[in-house]
JSON list of N, CA and C in Angstrom, two decimals:
[
{"chain": "A", "resi": 30, "resn": "GLU", "atom": "N", "xyz": [163.49, 19.16, -32.77]},
{"chain": "A", "resi": 30, "resn": "GLU", "atom": "CA", "xyz": [163.72, 18.16, -32.95]},
{"chain": "A", "resi": 30, "resn": "GLU", "atom": "C", "xyz": [163.67, 16.54, -32.14]},
{"chain": "A", "resi": 31, "resn": "LYS", "atom": "N", "xyz": [163.71, 16.60, -31.12]},
{"chain": "A", "resi": 31, "resn": "LYS", "atom": "CA", "xyz": [164.55, 16.01, -30.16]},
{"chain": "A", "resi": 31, "resn": "LYS", "atom": "C", "xyz": [162.85, 15.39, -29.76]},
{"chain": "A", "resi": 32, "resn": "TRP", "atom": "N", "xyz": [161.63, 16.00, -29.61]},
{"chain": "A", "resi": 32, "resn": "TRP", "atom": "CA", "xyz": [160.59, 15.23, -29.07]},
{"chain": "A", "resi": 32, "resn": "TRP", "atom": "C", "xyz": [159.89, 14.57, -30.50]},
{"chain": "A", "resi": 33, "resn": "SER", "atom": "N", "xyz": [160.53, 14.91, -31.39]},
{"chain": "A", "resi": 33, "resn": "SER", "atom": "CA", "xyz": [159.55, 13.74, -32.42]},
{"chain": "A", "resi": 33, "resn": "SER", "atom": "C", "xyz": [160.09, 12.55, -33.16]},
{"chain": "A", "resi": 34, "resn": "LYS", "atom": "N", "xyz": [161.47, 12.66, -32.50]},
{"chain": "A", "resi": 34, "resn": "LYS", "atom": "CA", "xyz": [161.77, 10.98, -32.54]},
{"chain": "A", "resi": 34, "resn": "LYS", "atom": "C", "xyz": [161.46, 9.94, -31.24]},
{"chain": "A", "resi": 35, "resn": "ASN", "atom": "N", "xyz": [161.14, 10.82, -30.51]},
{"chain": "A", "resi": 35, "resn": "ASN", "atom": "CA", "xyz": [160.54, 9.52, -29.08]},
{"chain": "A", "resi": 35, "resn": "ASN", "atom": "C", "xyz": [158.66, 10.09, -28.73]},
{"chain": "A", "resi": 36, "resn": "MET", "atom": "N", "xyz": [158.60, 10.94, -29.52]},
{"chain": "A", "resi": 36, "resn": "MET", "atom": "CA", "xyz": [156.83, 11.63, -29.57]},
{"chain": "A", "resi": 36, "resn": "MET", "atom": "C", "xyz": [156.50, 11.76, -28.45]},
{"chain": "A", "resi": 37, "resn": "THR", "atom": "N", "xyz": [157.36, 13.04, -27.42]},
{"chain": "A", "resi": 37, "resn": "THR", "atom": "CA", "xyz": [157.11, 12.98, -26.06]},
{"chain": "A", "resi": 37, "resn": "THR", "atom": "C", "xyz": [156.45, 14.35, -26.55]},
{"chain": "A", "resi": 38, "resn": "PRO", "atom": "N", "xyz": [155.45, 14.92, -25.80]},
{"chain": "A", "resi": 38, "resn": "PRO", "atom": "CA", "xyz": [154.50, 15.86, -26.08]},
{"chain": "A", "resi": 38, "resn": "PRO", "atom": "C", "xyz": [155.29, 17.16, -26.11]},
{"chain": "A", "resi": 39, "resn": "LEU", "atom": "N", "xyz": [154.80, 17.72, -26.72]},
{"chain": "A", "resi": 39, "resn": "LEU", "atom": "CA", "xyz": [155.39, 19.58, -27.47]},
{"chain": "A", "resi": 39, "resn": "LEU", "atom": "C", "xyz": [155.60, 20.04, -26.52]},
{"chain": "A", "resi": 40, "resn": "PRO", "atom": "N", "xyz": [156.58, 21.14, -26.35]},
{"chain": "A", "resi": 40, "resn": "PRO", "atom": "CA", "xyz": [156.94, 21.77, -25.57]},
{"chain": "A", "resi": 40, "resn": "PRO", "atom": "C", "xyz": [155.72, 22.69, -24.98]},
{"chain": "A", "resi": 41, "resn": "GLY", "atom": "N", "xyz": [155.85, 23.56, -23.93]},
{"chain": "A", "resi": 41, "resn": "GLY", "atom": "CA", "xyz": [155.01, 24.59, -24.23]},
{"chain": "A", "resi": 41, "resn": "GLY", "atom": "C", "xyz": [155.24, 25.77, -24.75]},
{"chain": "A", "resi": 42, "resn": "PRO", "atom": "N", "xyz": [156.05, 26.25, -25.12]},
{"chain": "A", "resi": 42, "resn": "PRO", "atom": "CA", "xyz": [155.80, 27.12, -26.19]},
{"chain": "A", "resi": 42, "resn": "PRO", "atom": "C", "xyz": [155.42, 26.67, -27.23]},
{"chain": "A", "resi": 43, "resn": "VAL", "atom": "N", "xyz": [156.31, 25.86, -28.17]},
{"chain": "A", "resi": 43, "resn": "VAL", "atom": "CA", "xyz": [155.74, 25.34, -29.16]},
{"chain": "A", "resi": 43, "resn": "VAL", "atom": "C", "xyz": [153.87, 25.19, -29.16]},
{"chain": "A", "resi": 44, "resn": "LYS", "atom": "N", "xyz": [153.72, 24.40, -28.06]},
{"chain": "A", "resi": 44, "resn": "LYS", "atom": "CA", "xyz": [152.10, 24.49, -27.70]},
{"chain": "A", "resi": 44, "resn": "LYS", "atom": "C", "xyz": [151.14, 25.72, -28.22]},
{"chain": "A", "resi": 45, "resn": "TYR", "atom": "N", "xyz": [152.00, 27.29, -27.62]},
{"chain": "A", "resi": 45, "resn": "TYR", "atom": "CA", "xyz": [151.20, 28.30, -27.50]},
{"chain": "A", "resi": 45, "resn": "TYR", "atom": "C", "xyz": [151.59, 28.59, -28.73]},
{"chain": "A", "resi": 46, "resn": "GLN", "atom": "N", "xyz": [152.69, 29.05, -29.39]},
{"chain": "A", "resi": 46, "resn": "GLN", "atom": "CA", "xyz": [152.38, 29.52, -30.87]},
{"chain": "A", "resi": 46, "resn": "GLN", "atom": "C", "xyz": [151.66, 28.70, -32.04]},
{"chain": "A", "resi": 47, "resn": "LEU", "atom": "N", "xyz": [151.71, 27.11, -31.92]},
{"chain": "A", "resi": 47, "resn": "LEU", "atom": "CA", "xyz": [150.57, 26.77, -32.40]},
{"chain": "A", "resi": 47, "resn": "LEU", "atom": "C", "xyz": [149.37, 27.18, -32.22]},
{"chain": "A", "resi": 48, "resn": "ARG", "atom": "N", "xyz": [148.93, 27.39, -31.23]},
{"chain": "A", "resi": 48, "resn": "ARG", "atom": "CA", "xyz": [147.62, 27.55, -30.62]},
{"chain": "A", "resi": 48, "resn": "ARG", "atom": "C", "xyz": [146.91, 29.02, -31.03]},
{"chain": "A", "resi": 49, "resn": "HIS", "atom": "N", "xyz": [148.35, 29.96, -30.90]},
{"chain": "A", "resi": 49, "resn": "HIS", "atom": "CA", "xyz": [148.18, 31.12, -31.68]},
{"chain": "A", "resi": 49, "resn": "HIS", "atom": "C", "xyz": [148.13, 31.39, -33.25]},
{"chain": "A", "resi": 50, "resn": "ALA", "atom": "N", "xyz": [148.88, 30.63, -33.65]},
{"chain": "A", "resi": 50, "resn": "ALA", "atom": "CA", "xyz": [148.74, 30.89, -35.29]},
{"chain": "A", "resi": 50, "resn": "ALA", "atom": "C", "xyz": [147.30, 30.32, -35.50]},
{"chain": "A", "resi": 51, "resn": "LEU", "atom": "N", "xyz": [146.79, 29.03, -35.23]},
{"chain": "A", "resi": 51, "resn": "LEU", "atom": "CA", "xyz": [145.30, 28.48, -35.18]},
{"chain": "A", "resi": 51, "resn": "LEU", "atom": "C", "xyz": [144.25, 29.61, -35.14]},
{"chain": "A", "resi": 52, "resn": "GLU", "atom": "N", "xyz": [144.32, 30.32, -34.53]},
{"chain": "A", "resi": 52, "resn": "GLU", "atom": "CA", "xyz": [143.60, 31.37, -33.50]},
{"chain": "A", "resi": 52, "resn": "GLU", "atom": "C", "xyz": [143.39, 32.33, -34.06]},
{"chain": "A", "resi": 53, "resn": "LYS", "atom": "N", "xyz": [144.82, 32.81, -34.66]},
{"chain": "A", "resi": 53, "resn": "LYS", "atom": "CA", "xyz": [145.17, 33.85, -36.00]},
{"chain": "A", "resi": 53, "resn": "LYS", "atom": "C", "xyz": [144.30, 33.68, -37.07]},
{"chain": "A", "resi": 54, "resn": "HIS", "atom": "N", "xyz": [144.75, 32.46, -37.91]},
{"chain": "A", "resi": 54, "resn": "HIS", "atom": "CA", "xyz": [144.04, 31.84, -39.00]},
{"chain": "A", "resi": 54, "resn": "HIS", "atom": "C", "xyz": [143.00, 31.87, -38.93]},
{"chain": "A", "resi": 55, "resn": "GLU", "atom": "N", "xyz": [142.02, 31.11, -37.87]},
{"chain": "A", "resi": 55, "resn": "GLU", "atom": "CA", "xyz": [140.96, 30.84, -37.89]},
{"chain": "A", "resi": 55, "resn": "GLU", "atom": "C", "xyz": [139.90, 32.50, -37.82]},
{"chain": "A", "resi": 56, "resn": "LYS", "atom": "N", "xyz": [140.51, 33.04, -37.34]},
{"chain": "A", "resi": 56, "resn": "LYS", "atom": "CA", "xyz": [139.50, 34.74, -37.41]},
{"chain": "A", "resi": 56, "resn": "LYS", "atom": "C", "xyz": [140.10, 35.58, -38.51]},
{"chain": "A", "resi": 57, "resn": "LEU", "atom": "N", "xyz": [141.40, 34.84, -39.47]},
{"chain": "A", "resi": 57, "resn": "LEU", "atom": "CA", "xyz": [141.40, 35.64, -40.70]},
{"chain": "A", "resi": 57, "resn": "LEU", "atom": "C", "xyz": [140.30, 35.00, -41.82]},
{"chain": "A", "resi": 58, "resn": "GLY", "atom": "N", "xyz": [140.11, 33.40, -41.37]},
{"chain": "A", "resi": 58, "resn": "GLY", "atom": "CA", "xyz": [139.24, 32.90, -42.52]},
{"chain": "A", "resi": 58, "resn": "GLY", "atom": "C", "xyz": [140.09, 31.83, -43.01]},
{"chain": "A", "resi": 59, "resn": "ASN", "atom": "N", "xyz": [141.28, 31.61, -42.82]},
{"chain": "A", "resi": 59, "resn": "ASN", "atom": "CA", "xyz": [142.24, 31.06, -43.85]},
{"chain": "A", "resi": 59, "resn": "ASN", "atom": "C", "xyz": [142.20, 29.31, -43.74]},
{"chain": "A", "resi": 60, "resn": "LEU", "atom": "N", "xyz": [141.37, 28.95, -42.69]},
{"chain": "A", "resi": 60, "resn": "LEU", "atom": "CA", "xyz": [141.33, 27.59, -42.52]},
{"chain": "A", "resi": 60, "resn": "LEU", "atom": "C", "xyz": [140.41, 26.79, -43.13]},
{"chain": "A", "resi": 61, "resn": "ARG", "atom": "N", "xyz": [139.33, 27.59, -44.35]},
{"chain": "A", "resi": 61, "resn": "ARG", "atom": "CA", "xyz": [138.58, 26.93, -45.25]},
{"chain": "A", "resi": 61, "resn": "ARG", "atom": "C", "xyz": [139.28, 26.49, -46.03]},
{"chain": "A", "resi": 62, "resn": "ALA", "atom": "N", "xyz": [140.78, 26.66, -47.10]},
{"chain": "A", "resi": 62, "resn": "ALA", "atom": "CA", "xyz": [140.99, 26.40, -47.70]},
{"chain": "A", "resi": 62, "resn": "ALA", "atom": "C", "xyz": [142.02, 24.65, -47.11]},
{"chain": "A", "resi": 63, "resn": "LEU", "atom": "N", "xyz": [142.15, 24.76, -46.03]},
{"chain": "A", "resi": 63, "resn": "LEU", "atom": "CA", "xyz": [142.97, 23.99, -45.14]},
{"chain": "A", "resi": 63, "resn": "LEU", "atom": "C", "xyz": [141.57, 23.02, -45.39]},
{"chain": "A", "resi": 64, "resn": "ARG", "atom": "N", "xyz": [140.61, 23.00, -44.64]},
{"chain": "A", "resi": 64, "resn": "ARG", "atom": "CA", "xyz": [139.64, 22.17, -44.65]},
{"chain": "A", "resi": 64, "resn": "ARG", "atom": "C", "xyz": [138.78, 21.60, -45.13]},
{"chain": "A", "resi": 65, "resn": "ALA", "atom": "N", "xyz": [139.05, 22.22, -46.85]},
{"chain": "A", "resi": 65, "resn": "ALA", "atom": "CA", "xyz": [138.48, 21.82, -48.39]},
{"chain": "A", "resi": 65, "resn": "ALA", "atom": "C", "xyz": [139.78, 20.75, -48.34]},
{"chain": "A", "resi": 66, "resn": "TYR", "atom": "N", "xyz": [140.66, 21.26, -48.21]},
{"chain": "A", "resi": 66, "resn": "TYR", "atom": "CA", "xyz": [141.52, 20.07, -48.95]},
{"chain": "A", "resi": 66, "resn": "TYR", "atom": "C", "xyz": [141.64, 18.53, -48.04]},
{"chain": "A", "resi": 67, "resn": "ALA", "atom": "N", "xyz": [141.60, 18.68, -46.58]},
{"chain": "A", "resi": 67, "resn": "ALA", "atom": "CA", "xyz": [141.25, 17.62, -45.63]},
{"chain": "A", "resi": 67, "resn": "ALA", "atom": "C", "xyz": [140.22, 16.61, -46.46]},
{"chain": "A", "resi": 68, "resn": "PHE", "atom": "N", "xyz": [139.04, 17.38, -46.67]},
{"chain": "A", "resi": 68, "resn": "PHE", "atom": "CA", "xyz": [137.76, 16.87, -46.49]},
{"chain": "A", "resi": 68, "resn": "PHE", "atom": "C", "xyz": [138.25, 16.60, -48.72]},
{"chain": "A", "resi": 69, "resn": "VAL", "atom": "N", "xyz": [138.69, 16.73, -49.36]},
{"chain": "A", "resi": 69, "resn": "VAL", "atom": "CA", "xyz": [139.13, 16.15, -50.51]},
{"chain": "A", "resi": 69, "resn": "VAL", "atom": "C", "xyz": [139.92, 15.02, -50.19]},
{"chain": "A", "resi": 70, "resn": "TYR", "atom": "N", "xyz": [140.95, 15.02, -49.57]},
{"chain": "A", "resi": 70, "resn": "TYR", "atom": "CA", "xyz": [142.08, 14.05, -49.20]},
{"chain": "A", "resi": 70, "resn": "TYR", "atom": "C", "xyz": [141.30, 12.87, -48.31]},
{"chain": "A", "resi": 71, "resn": "GLU", "atom": "N", "xyz": [140.42, 13.32, -47.40]},
{"chain": "A", "resi": 71, "resn": "GLU", "atom": "CA", "xyz": [139.97, 11.89, -46.61]},
{"chain": "A", "resi": 71, "resn": "GLU", "atom": "C", "xyz": [139.00, 11.46, -47.84]},
{"chain": "A", "resi": 72, "resn": "GLU", "atom": "N", "xyz": [137.86, 12.34, -48.00]},
{"chain": "A", "resi": 72, "resn": "GLU", "atom": "CA", "xyz": [136.75, 11.70, -48.96]},
{"chain": "A", "resi": 72, "resn": "GLU", "atom": "C", "xyz": [136.60, 10.69, -50.12]},
{"chain": "A", "resi": 73, "resn": "ILE", "atom": "N", "xyz": [138.10, 11.66, -51.19]},
{"chain": "A", "resi": 73, "resn": "ILE", "atom": "CA", "xyz": [138.58, 11.09, -52.51]},
{"chain": "A", "resi": 73, "resn": "ILE", "atom": "C", "xyz": [139.37, 10.30, -52.60]},
{"chain": "A", "resi": 74, "resn": "ILE", "atom": "N", "xyz": [140.57, 10.92, -51.81]},
{"chain": "A", "resi": 74, "resn": "ILE", "atom": "CA", "xyz": [141.81, 10.23, -52.56]},
{"chain": "A", "resi": 74, "resn": "ILE", "atom": "C", "xyz": [142.16, 8.88, -51.83]},
{"chain": "A", "resi": 75, "resn": "GLU", "atom": "N", "xyz": [141.90, 8.99, -50.67]},
{"chain": "A", "resi": 75, "resn": "GLU", "atom": "CA", "xyz": [142.07, 7.92, -49.36]},
{"chain": "A", "resi": 75, "resn": "GLU", "atom": "C", "xyz": [141.33, 6.61, -50.10]},
{"chain": "A", "resi": 76, "resn": "LYS", "atom": "N", "xyz": [140.10, 6.94, -50.21]},
{"chain": "A", "resi": 76, "resn": "LYS", "atom": "CA", "xyz": [139.14, 6.28, -50.47]},
{"chain": "A", "resi": 76, "resn": "LYS", "atom": "C", "xyz": [138.85, 5.46, -51.90]},
{"chain": "A", "resi": 77, "resn": "TRP", "atom": "N", "xyz": [139.16, 6.62, -52.97]},
{"chain": "A", "resi": 77, "resn": "TRP", "atom": "CA", "xyz": [138.69, 5.96, -54.48]},
{"chain": "A", "resi": 77, "resn": "TRP", "atom": "C", "xyz": [140.10, 5.63, -55.27]},
{"chain": "A", "resi": 78, "resn": "ILE", "atom": "N", "xyz": [141.18, 6.65, -55.11]},
{"chain": "A", "resi": 78, "resn": "ILE", "atom": "CA", "xyz": [142.20, 5.93, -55.78]},
{"chain": "A", "resi": 78, "resn": "ILE", "atom": "C", "xyz": [142.42, 4.44, -55.49]},
{"chain": "A", "resi": 79, "resn": "PRO", "atom": "N", "xyz": [142.66, 3.80, -54.41]},
{"chain": "A", "resi": 79, "resn": "PRO", "atom": "CA", "xyz": [142.82, 2.34, -53.96]},
{"chain": "A", "resi": 79, "resn": "PRO", "atom": "C", "xyz": [141.70, 1.70, -55.28]},
{"chain": "A", "resi": 80, "resn": "ARG", "atom": "N", "xyz": [140.69, 2.02, -54.43]},
{"chain": "A", "resi": 80, "resn": "ARG", "atom": "CA", "xyz": [139.80, 1.52, -55.87]},
{"chain": "A", "resi": 80, "resn": "ARG", "atom": "C", "xyz": [139.69, 1.63, -57.18]},
{"chain": "A", "resi": 81, "resn": "LEU", "atom": "N", "xyz": [140.33, 2.50, -57.80]},
{"chain": "A", "resi": 81, "resn": "LEU", "atom": "CA", "xyz": [140.58, 3.23, -58.92]},
{"chain": "A", "resi": 81, "resn": "LEU", "atom": "C", "xyz": [141.66, 2.27, -59.64]},
{"chain": "A", "resi": 82, "resn": "LEU", "atom": "N", "xyz": [142.48, 2.11, -58.88]},
{"chain": "A", "resi": 82, "resn": "LEU", "atom": "CA", "xyz": [143.75, 1.45, -58.62]},
{"chain": "A", "resi": 82, "resn": "LEU", "atom": "C", "xyz": [143.25, -0.01, -59.53]},
{"chain": "A", "resi": 83, "resn": "TRP", "atom": "N", "xyz": [142.90, -0.56, -58.36]},
{"chain": "A", "resi": 83, "resn": "TRP", "atom": "CA", "xyz": [142.61, -1.92, -58.53]},
{"chain": "A", "resi": 83, "resn": "TRP", "atom": "C", "xyz": [141.64, -2.70, -59.86]},
{"chain": "A", "resi": 84, "resn": "ILE", "atom": "N", "xyz": [140.00, -1.43, -60.09]},
{"chain": "A", "resi": 84, "resn": "ILE", "atom": "CA", "xyz": [139.28, -1.73, -60.99]},
{"chain": "A", "resi": 84, "resn": "ILE", "atom": "C", "xyz": [140.43, -1.81, -62.20]},
{"chain": "A", "resi": 85, "resn": "SER", "atom": "N", "xyz": [141.10, -0.46, -62.58]},
{"chain": "A", "resi": 85, "resn": "SER", "atom": "CA", "xyz": [142.32, -0.66, -63.42]},
{"chain": "A", "resi": 85, "resn": "SER", "atom": "C", "xyz": [143.15, -2.04, -64.00]},
{"chain": "A", "resi": 86, "resn": "LEU", "atom": "N", "xyz": [143.58, -2.48, -62.72]},
{"chain": "A", "resi": 86, "resn": "LEU", "atom": "CA", "xyz": [144.36, -3.52, -63.11]},
{"chain": "A", "resi": 86, "resn": "LEU", "atom": "C", "xyz": [143.65, -4.77, -62.96]},
{"chain": "A", "resi": 87, "resn": "PHE", "atom": "N", "xyz": [142.32, -4.99, -62.83]},
{"chain": "A", "resi": 87, "resn": "PHE", "atom": "CA", "xyz": [141.44, -6.04, -63.21]},
{"chain": "A", "resi": 87, "resn": "PHE", "atom": "C", "xyz": [141.44, -5.90, -64.71]},
{"chain": "A", "resi": 88, "resn": "PHE", "atom": "N", "xyz": [140.41, -4.94, -64.79]},
{"chain": "A", "resi": 88, "resn": "PHE", "atom": "CA", "xyz": [140.84, -4.35, -66.47]},
{"chain": "A", "resi": 88, "resn": "PHE", "atom": "C", "xyz": [141.61, -4.59, -67.88]},
{"chain": "A", "resi": 89, "resn": "LEU", "atom": "N", "xyz": [142.67, -4.10, -67.36]},
{"chain": "A", "resi": 89, "resn": "LEU", "atom": "CA", "xyz": [144.04, -4.26, -68.13]},
{"chain": "A", "resi": 89, "resn": "LEU", "atom": "C", "xyz": [144.55, -5.67, -67.83]},
{"chain": "A", "resi": 90, "resn": "THR", "atom": "N", "xyz": [144.08, -6.56, -66.91]},
{"chain": "A", "resi": 90, "resn": "THR", "atom": "CA", "xyz": [144.57, -7.92, -67.16]},
{"chain": "A", "resi": 90, "resn": "THR", "atom": "C", "xyz": [143.48, -8.72, -67.95]},
{"chain": "A", "resi": 91, "resn": "TYR", "atom": "N", "xyz": [142.30, -8.38, -67.89]},
{"chain": "A", "resi": 91, "resn": "TYR", "atom": "CA", "xyz": [141.11, -8.92, -68.80]},
{"chain": "A", "resi": 91, "resn": "TYR", "atom": "C", "xyz": [141.38, -8.52, -70.06]},
{"chain": "A", "resi": 92, "resn": "TYR", "atom": "N", "xyz": [141.71, -7.04, -70.69]},
{"chain": "A", "resi": 92, "resn": "TYR", "atom": "CA", "xyz": [141.83, -6.76, -71.44]},
{"chain": "A", "resi": 92, "resn": "TYR", "atom": "C", "xyz": [142.95, -7.34, -72.29]},
{"chain": "A", "resi": 93, "resn": "LEU", "atom": "N", "xyz": [144.21, -7.30, -71.58]},
{"chain": "A", "resi": 93, "resn": "LEU", "atom": "CA", "xyz": [145.34, -7.91, -72.03]},
{"chain": "A", "resi": 93, "resn": "LEU", "atom": "C", "xyz": [145.76, -9.51, -72.23]},
{"chain": "A", "resi": 94, "resn": "PHE", "atom": "N", "xyz": [144.79, -9.96, -71.34]},
{"chain": "A", "resi": 94, "resn": "PHE", "atom": "CA", "xyz": [144.90, -11.94, -71.60]},
{"chain": "A", "resi": 94, "resn": "PHE", "atom": "C", "xyz": [143.61, -12.53, -71.76]},
{"chain": "A", "resi": 95, "resn": "PHE", "atom": "N", "xyz": [143.26, -11.62, -72.13]},
{"chain": "A", "resi": 95, "resn": "PHE", "atom": "CA", "xyz": [141.59, -12.33, -72.70]},
{"chain": "A", "resi": 95, "resn": "PHE", "atom": "C", "xyz": [140.98, -11.96, -73.54]}
]
């Protein structure tokens, strides 16, 4: 956990294990769910939730005061 405090590069064995795990899951086809989640998060949640919150705030303000 020391490397995460000062953001130095990952140690060699950690890089190897991450690369090995990624290749293993890619061969088994398990990354599709992760890619789908990343797409939903990036395209829908990051873009639309703030917009919906602002719209609902304006609507609520208008509804309560006008």
